[in-house]
Amino acid sequence: MNETAPPLNVVGEGFARTDAVPKTTGTATYTVDVSFPGMLHAKVLRSPHAHARLTAIDATAARAMPGVHAVITRDQLEGLNPTYGYFIKDQPIVAIDKVRYIGDAVAAVAAETERQAVEALEKIVVEYEVLPTVAAIESAMADTAPELFEEEPMGVVPAYGQGASGARRLGINNCYRFSYETGNAGAFEGCDHVFEDRFLFSRDQHFHLEPFVSVARMEGETIDVWSSCQNPFPLRKELARVFNHPENMIRVQVPYIGAGYGAKNNCKTEPIAILLAKLSRRPVRFCMTMEENFLTQSQHAAILNVKTGVMADGTFVARSGHIWLDSGAYSDASPLVAEKAGYRLPGPYKWKHLDIHCDCILTNTTPAGPYRGFGGTQASWASESQIDIIARSLGRDPLDLRLQNLKDLGEAYVPGESGVDSDLRAGLNLVADRIGYSDRQSGDGRGMGLSVGFKDAGGVNKPAQARIRITTNGGIYLHCGTVEIGQGVQTAMSQIVAELLNAPLDRVSYPALNTDYTPFDQGTNASSAIVVMAMAVQQATLKAKQKVMEFAAGQLDCSVEEIELDDWSIRKGNESHPLPIMIMRYYGGTGYEFTGEGFFKPDIDHSAPLETQCVSWEFGWGAAEVEVDRDTGLVNLKQLVVSGDAGQAINPLVCRGQDEGSAIMGLTGALFPCMIYDGPILMNGNGLDYRVPLATDIPDGFVSILQEQGHGPGPFGAKSLGEGCMLPVASAIANAIEDAIGVRIRELPLTPERVLAAIDDAQSP
Amino acid sequence: MYTHATDAGWISRSHQAIAPFRLVRPASIEEALEAAAEENASFIAGGIDLVRRMRGGDRWQTLVDISGLSEMKVTSDEGDHLRIGALTSHWEIETGELIRKRLPNLQAAWRTIGNVRIRMAGTLGGNILAREAGYDGLVLLGVMGAELVFVTSSGEAVVIAGTGAPLPDRPALLTSVRIPISADTGLAFDRSLKPVVSVAVCKSGDTATVGVGCAFNSPRYSTIRQGEDAQSISSHFPDAIDNPMGGAAYRSRMVGVLAARMLAGGNGL
């Protein structure tokens, strides 16, 4: 903030979240709570085979079962555009010709009770012709690998800007490639040292406590669907395409969401619920079990080859890389994740040349999609691990090497891009100082590691709209399409509005999202809300305020410059004029509402690789201290220090919650078993066997430091937050392990067995 | 997924889709046994594992809810034994004053079992009878030579944990566990490598009993005498489970490492 800015009253305060009471008292309404008289329950029959041709399916007996009102098999898809996806429309509502992973939907039943639906599903007869499977990236790319799609599904490659490109089907089971190149390809030749490393990234599940769930009903010919969904407007558009249905006759409503972490984008339960509702003409609820969540969406496992050229003095020169993402059985958001993983692989460092490819490889496993960090987690793991490898090889301290090469504040990330909006060195020094990095005693089983997590934030070419309504008595409604998914955005946005209108926070309401009247938003993702949506909210608020001020000035026969808005009164000199009286005097006793509309979207810019410049950059600085048990390989995390930069924290408590939550989520991928596959069979896909960090797993030395560097592009200087602090965790720990025992681990998760194997390898002659 | 419903495919049931059953709430152990004598009946208390199995497609005609049998929640000092009721929750074991006084090492070890939600609802008896490879209650009780006390229609039946002796035919109700108390007995437990392997060691005089969990389909036990190479205990056991969750060689090696470490002066020994 500049020195003349007025003091803030609401922004910057750590108010209790506006959703705290309903959520902690059990009165908050989630989609799982939505119910209607006569509502049916949907259950799904899922493929027991990882790859098979569907030769016959007979649901006759199921249709005759008690309580059954509708059954879906491929026969009910006629007349629809029955496949969905982001760039590539390859995932069917239920299997059409093949099943492509264990858990693929084959049929669905809507019955009066879930038990009746299950009993009906048990009557369905399916004949499969089992096909060879590919369960991992490398086997799926082999020349002899069976193809998941013999024919190319419908899809697009979006337009890219300077240096970036996309392509489809460049190899067997390769559904998409993103590439980015800049600078002189001969740059490696001038380097004193070139490092080539291969890193493996494991696969987490989002583990959101509210499952994938929707409730659909037909209201006349209007499709009315309640959904636990992060992007209701794109969902509406996709549903309109799938069902050949007018968009204005599809209504998506989103109550509170019980977390998503990226998983709840686009179609999940909705097409089945809607189709069953259309067939039965009854409301249908489709609520997955936790086990079904595991069979619906996951993070991308990845192989990352990274080649980096540096000068003898440590100056970074060139980096090339090839990433292969395990997309699972359907493309889902893989092309988008590929864009981001590839684009983020360089990290926030000064390079003269970059040449990155990221391929999406289909395998017979759970489809992979958006996951907090969105490719940045994979990229940071490889990039930040290799920087330590380079530092140790050059005899340099990893901290110093990073400080030497980090981008400067305001320096463009790559040609055509916006400048980074944090002081990277300040952030890194902060966590290094806090953990005691410079005084560390390396070796003897104990060590420290650093990492700089990095991602572009705010989405790509992302538009957002908002509307403000202010009632006669000063009640404020903020309508915007950002969903409250646990991140506290309802509170933060309301604080912005309250600040701008000089009103107390409790006068701002945040109505639940309904696509019939909520202004458009592209989705709640990419840590975008506090910048992209917040700019639209700011504009809407200021426009509404301007109308109020002009109205008041007219009533008081003065200029707008002579008056101030003060908690729904107009202050003119030492006079206070309550607005309700003025409003009713002019508009009548029934009152009036002032409104304001806001819009924000970055400009199209062909010089920017992703066609628009990044709105905000998100960083997570991390430092870890570990103690490694050389006999078991167990890594004991003694300290974990993370820090994000909020620019200006709209609500410091909310920001802290985001930083700490994302850091702990980063622990899952680093130190916990993750999703374990035995070939195409998921071994631990349930709540009992899948381990995520508990409160008791958090080390005593866990510290998060919220920075407010003041360089953010959003309202009051806010910038993106919420994903950054998970990005550095795995690599900081791996770097600490090497500092402790001199062994480099290149594969996640850092399980005791894997660490011990690496110790054994290092000790073997 | 807990079910493979038919050859046609998998179905995942929620709690709302479990098979219907008759619920009986007996007022006494005798009534419980009588109800459980019916065809296809099962006891239920905390319900953690049974409901999970029912979601997986298991069906029972009758569930006998024994959670109200207060006599099975009592912990009593019997001099050379501590008797813990089978319905005692993990949380109650973790916090019980009598257990703290008489078997502090067991209490400390039990504190590591389950997450907080399971510790509040799950019971000692349920942990034993679930027969899950990853459940460690029996690993601890086995090395301590605890007596599993069942009541059957023909009287009391006692099974010594850790001996591999079969449990009595149903209907039999595990009512309590009697754990020997000895001044020269020490207990240590290491679960740090779960879910790959967990190891409990109970030392009495110059003999130590080593129990291994997670690495086999059910807990395994062996003994080692003072002076023997503790790491060699690994060779006392059959091949461990070998899967992507954990390799057999690693599991086996860790049995020796953890046992030796505890015998060399770990907590409780």
Short mmCIF file of N, CA, C and O in Angstrom, two decimals, chain A residues 634-690:
data_model
loop_
_atom_site.label_atom_id
_atom_site.label_comp_id
_atom_site.label_asym_id
_atom_site.label_seq_id
_atom_site.Cartn_x
_atom_site.Cartn_y
_atom_site.Cartn_z
N LEU A 634 13.36 -44.58 7.71
CA LEU A 634 12.28 -43.69 8.13
C LEU A 634 12.78 -42.24 8.21
O LEU A 634 13.83 -41.97 8.80
N VAL A 635 12.01 -41.36 7.60
CA VAL A 635 12.34 -39.94 7.63
C VAL A 635 11.49 -39.27 8.70
O VAL A 635 10.26 -39.28 8.63
N ASN A 636 12.15 -38.73 9.67
CA ASN A 636 11.45 -38.02 10.75
C ASN A 636 11.56 -36.52 10.47
O ASN A 636 12.65 -35.96 10.52
N LEU A 637 10.43 -35.94 10.16
CA LEU A 637 10.41 -34.51 9.84
C LEU A 637 10.44 -33.71 11.14
O LEU A 637 9.47 -33.69 11.89
N LYS A 638 11.53 -33.05 11.39
CA LYS A 638 11.69 -32.31 12.64
C LYS A 638 11.12 -30.89 12.52
O LYS A 638 10.52 -30.38 13.43
N GLN A 639 11.39 -30.28 11.39
CA GLN A 639 10.88 -28.92 11.17
C GLN A 639 10.37 -28.81 9.73
O GLN A 639 10.96 -29.37 8.81
N LEU A 640 9.31 -28.08 9.58
CA LEU A 640 8.84 -27.69 8.25
C LEU A 640 8.40 -26.24 8.35
O LEU A 640 7.48 -25.91 9.09
N VAL A 641 9.10 -25.40 7.63
CA VAL A 641 8.78 -23.97 7.62
C VAL A 641 8.32 -23.61 6.22
O VAL A 641 9.03 -23.86 5.25
N VAL A 642 7.12 -23.07 6.12
CA VAL A 642 6.61 -22.65 4.81
C VAL A 642 6.17 -21.21 4.90
O VAL A 642 5.83 -20.70 5.97
N SER A 643 6.16 -20.58 3.76
CA SER A 643 5.70 -19.20 3.71
C SER A 643 5.13 -18.88 2.34
O SER A 643 5.68 -19.27 1.32
N GLY A 644 4.00 -18.21 2.35
CA GLY A 644 3.41 -17.70 1.12
C GLY A 644 3.33 -16.18 1.20
O GLY A 644 3.46 -15.60 2.29
N ASP A 645 3.11 -15.58 0.06
CA ASP A 645 3.01 -14.12 0.01
C ASP A 645 1.60 -13.75 -0.40
O ASP A 645 1.18 -14.04 -1.53
N ALA A 646 0.86 -13.13 0.51
CA ALA A 646 -0.52 -12.73 0.22
C ALA A 646 -0.59 -11.35 -0.43
O ALA A 646 -1.67 -10.88 -0.74
N GLY A 647 0.55 -10.72 -0.64
CA GLY A 647 0.52 -9.33 -1.13
C GLY A 647 0.00 -8.44 -0.03
O GLY A 647 0.74 -7.81 0.71
N GLN A 648 -1.30 -8.36 0.09
CA GLN A 648 -2.01 -7.81 1.25
C GLN A 648 -3.03 -8.86 1.66
O GLN A 648 -3.89 -9.24 0.85
N ALA A 649 -2.91 -9.35 2.85
CA ALA A 649 -3.87 -10.36 3.31
C ALA A 649 -5.22 -9.69 3.55
O ALA A 649 -5.32 -8.77 4.36
N ILE A 650 -6.24 -10.15 2.85
CA ILE A 650 -7.58 -9.62 3.10
C ILE A 650 -8.05 -10.11 4.47
O ILE A 650 -8.64 -9.36 5.24
N ASN A 651 -7.76 -11.37 4.77
CA ASN A 651 -8.04 -11.92 6.09
C ASN A 651 -6.86 -12.81 6.47
O ASN A 651 -6.72 -13.92 5.93
N PRO A 652 -6.00 -12.38 7.35
CA PRO A 652 -4.79 -13.16 7.65
C PRO A 652 -5.07 -14.57 8.14
O PRO A 652 -4.32 -15.49 7.85
N LEU A 653 -6.17 -14.75 8.90
CA LEU A 653 -6.47 -16.09 9.39
C LEU A 653 -6.82 -17.04 8.24
O LEU A 653 -6.41 -18.19 8.22
N VAL A 654 -7.59 -16.53 7.31
CA VAL A 654 -7.94 -17.34 6.14
C VAL A 654 -6.68 -17.67 5.34
O VAL A 654 -6.48 -18.80 4.90
N CYS A 655 -5.83 -16.69 5.17
CA CYS A 655 -4.58 -16.92 4.43
C CYS A 655 -3.73 -17.98 5.13
O CYS A 655 -3.17 -18.88 4.49
N ARG A 656 -3.64 -17.86 6.43
CA ARG A 656 -2.83 -18.82 7.18
C ARG A 656 -3.41 -20.23 7.04
O ARG A 656 -2.68 -21.21 6.87
N GLY A 657 -4.74 -20.31 7.09
CA GLY A 657 -5.37 -21.61 6.91
C GLY A 657 -5.03 -22.22 5.57
O GLY A 657 -4.77 -23.43 5.46
N GLN A 658 -5.01 -21.39 4.54
CA GLN A 658 -4.67 -21.89 3.21
C GLN A 658 -3.20 -22.34 3.13
O GLN A 658 -2.89 -23.38 2.58
N ASP A 659 -2.32 -21.54 3.68
CA ASP A 659 -0.90 -21.90 3.64
C ASP A 659 -0.64 -23.20 4.41
O ASP A 659 0.07 -24.09 3.94
N GLU A 660 -1.22 -23.28 5.58
CA GLU A 660 -0.95 -24.46 6.40
C GLU A 660 -1.61 -25.70 5.81
O GLU A 660 -1.03 -26.78 5.78
N GLY A 661 -2.83 -25.52 5.34
CA GLY A 661 -3.51 -26.66 4.74
C GLY A 661 -2.78 -27.19 3.52
O GLY A 661 -2.64 -28.40 3.33
N SER A 662 -2.31 -26.28 2.69
CA SER A 662 -1.63 -26.75 1.48
C SER A 662 -0.29 -27.39 1.82
O SER A 662 0.12 -28.38 1.20
N ALA A 663 0.40 -26.88 2.81
CA ALA A 663 1.68 -27.49 3.20
C ALA A 663 1.47 -28.91 3.72
O ALA A 663 2.23 -29.83 3.37
N ILE A 664 0.44 -29.10 4.52
CA ILE A 664 0.18 -30.44 5.06
C ILE A 664 -0.25 -31.37 3.93
O ILE A 664 0.09 -32.55 3.90
N MET A 665 -0.99 -30.82 2.97
CA MET A 665 -1.35 -31.63 1.81
C MET A 665 -0.10 -32.04 1.04
O MET A 665 -0.02 -33.14 0.49
N GLY A 666 0.87 -31.16 1.03
CA GLY A 666 2.15 -31.50 0.39
C GLY A 666 2.86 -32.64 1.09
O GLY A 666 3.59 -33.42 0.45
N LEU A 667 2.62 -32.78 2.37
CA LEU A 667 3.23 -33.89 3.10
C LEU A 667 2.72 -35.24 2.59
O LEU A 667 3.44 -36.23 2.63
N THR A 668 1.45 -35.26 2.16
CA THR A 668 0.88 -36.53 1.68
C THR A 668 1.73 -37.09 0.55
O THR A 668 2.11 -38.26 0.56
N GLY A 669 2.00 -36.24 -0.42
CA GLY A 669 2.78 -36.72 -1.56
C GLY A 669 4.22 -37.00 -1.23
O GLY A 669 4.89 -37.76 -1.92
N ALA A 670 4.70 -36.37 -0.17
CA ALA A 670 6.12 -36.54 0.16
C ALA A 670 6.37 -37.78 1.01
O ALA A 670 7.28 -38.57 0.71
N LEU A 671 5.59 -37.97 2.04
CA LEU A 671 5.95 -38.97 3.05
C LEU A 671 4.90 -40.06 3.26
O LEU A 671 5.14 -40.99 4.03
N PHE A 672 3.78 -39.97 2.61
CA PHE A 672 2.73 -40.96 2.81
C PHE A 672 2.64 -41.87 1.58
O PHE A 672 3.11 -41.51 0.51
N PRO A 673 2.01 -43.03 1.74
CA PRO A 673 2.11 -44.03 0.65
C PRO A 673 1.48 -43.63 -0.67
O PRO A 673 1.82 -44.16 -1.71
N CYS A 674 0.53 -42.69 -0.66
CA CYS A 674 -0.20 -42.28 -1.87
C CYS A 674 -1.02 -43.43 -2.42
O CYS A 674 -1.27 -44.41 -1.74
N MET A 675 -1.44 -43.29 -3.68
CA MET A 675 -2.25 -44.34 -4.29
C MET A 675 -1.31 -45.44 -4.75
O MET A 675 -0.41 -45.21 -5.55
N ILE A 676 -1.57 -46.64 -4.26
CA ILE A 676 -0.68 -47.76 -4.57
C ILE A 676 -1.40 -48.70 -5.53
O ILE A 676 -2.46 -49.24 -5.22
N TYR A 677 -0.81 -48.86 -6.68
CA TYR A 677 -1.39 -49.74 -7.71
C TYR A 677 -0.58 -51.03 -7.80
O TYR A 677 0.65 -51.01 -7.76
N ASP A 678 -1.30 -52.11 -7.91
CA ASP A 678 -0.70 -53.38 -8.27
C ASP A 678 -1.15 -53.64 -9.70
O ASP A 678 -2.26 -54.15 -9.92
N GLY A 679 -0.34 -53.28 -10.66
CA GLY A 679 -0.82 -53.25 -12.04
C GLY A 679 -1.93 -52.22 -12.14
O GLY A 679 -1.79 -51.10 -11.65
N PRO A 680 -3.07 -52.61 -12.70
CA PRO A 680 -4.16 -51.64 -12.81
C PRO A 680 -5.08 -51.63 -11.59
O PRO A 680 -6.08 -50.93 -11.60
N ILE A 681 -4.73 -52.41 -10.57
CA ILE A 681 -5.61 -52.54 -9.39
C ILE A 681 -5.15 -51.59 -8.30
O ILE A 681 -4.01 -51.66 -7.83
N LEU A 682 -6.04 -50.71 -7.90
CA LEU A 682 -5.75 -49.80 -6.80
C LEU A 682 -5.88 -50.55 -5.48
O LEU A 682 -6.93 -51.12 -5.18
N MET A 683 -4.79 -50.57 -4.69
CA MET A 683 -4.78 -51.40 -3.48
C MET A 683 -5.37 -50.69 -2.26
O MET A 683 -5.85 -51.35 -1.35
N ASN A 684 -5.26 -49.39 -2.21
CA ASN A 684 -5.64 -48.70 -0.97
C ASN A 684 -6.69 -47.61 -1.22
O ASN A 684 -6.65 -46.56 -0.58
N GLY A 685 -7.60 -47.89 -2.09
CA GLY A 685 -8.59 -46.89 -2.45
C GLY A 685 -9.79 -46.84 -1.53
O GLY A 685 -10.93 -46.96 -1.96
N ASN A 686 -9.55 -46.68 -0.27
CA ASN A 686 -10.65 -46.52 0.69
C ASN A 686 -10.13 -45.77 1.91
O ASN A 686 -8.93 -45.62 2.12
N GLY A 687 -11.06 -45.28 2.69
CA GLY A 687 -10.70 -44.42 3.80
C GLY A 687 -9.91 -45.10 4.89
O GLY A 687 -9.21 -44.44 5.66
N LEU A 688 -10.01 -46.42 4.98
CA LEU A 688 -9.29 -47.12 6.03
C LEU A 688 -7.81 -47.30 5.67
O LEU A 688 -6.93 -47.15 6.51
N ASP A 689 -7.57 -47.61 4.42
CA ASP A 689 -6.21 -47.94 4.02
C ASP A 689 -5.43 -46.75 3.47
O ASP A 689 -4.21 -46.80 3.39
N TYR A 690 -6.13 -45.72 3.02
CA TYR A 690 -5.43 -44.58 2.44
C TYR A 690 -5.06 -43.62 3.55
O TYR A 690 -5.91 -43.17 4.31
#
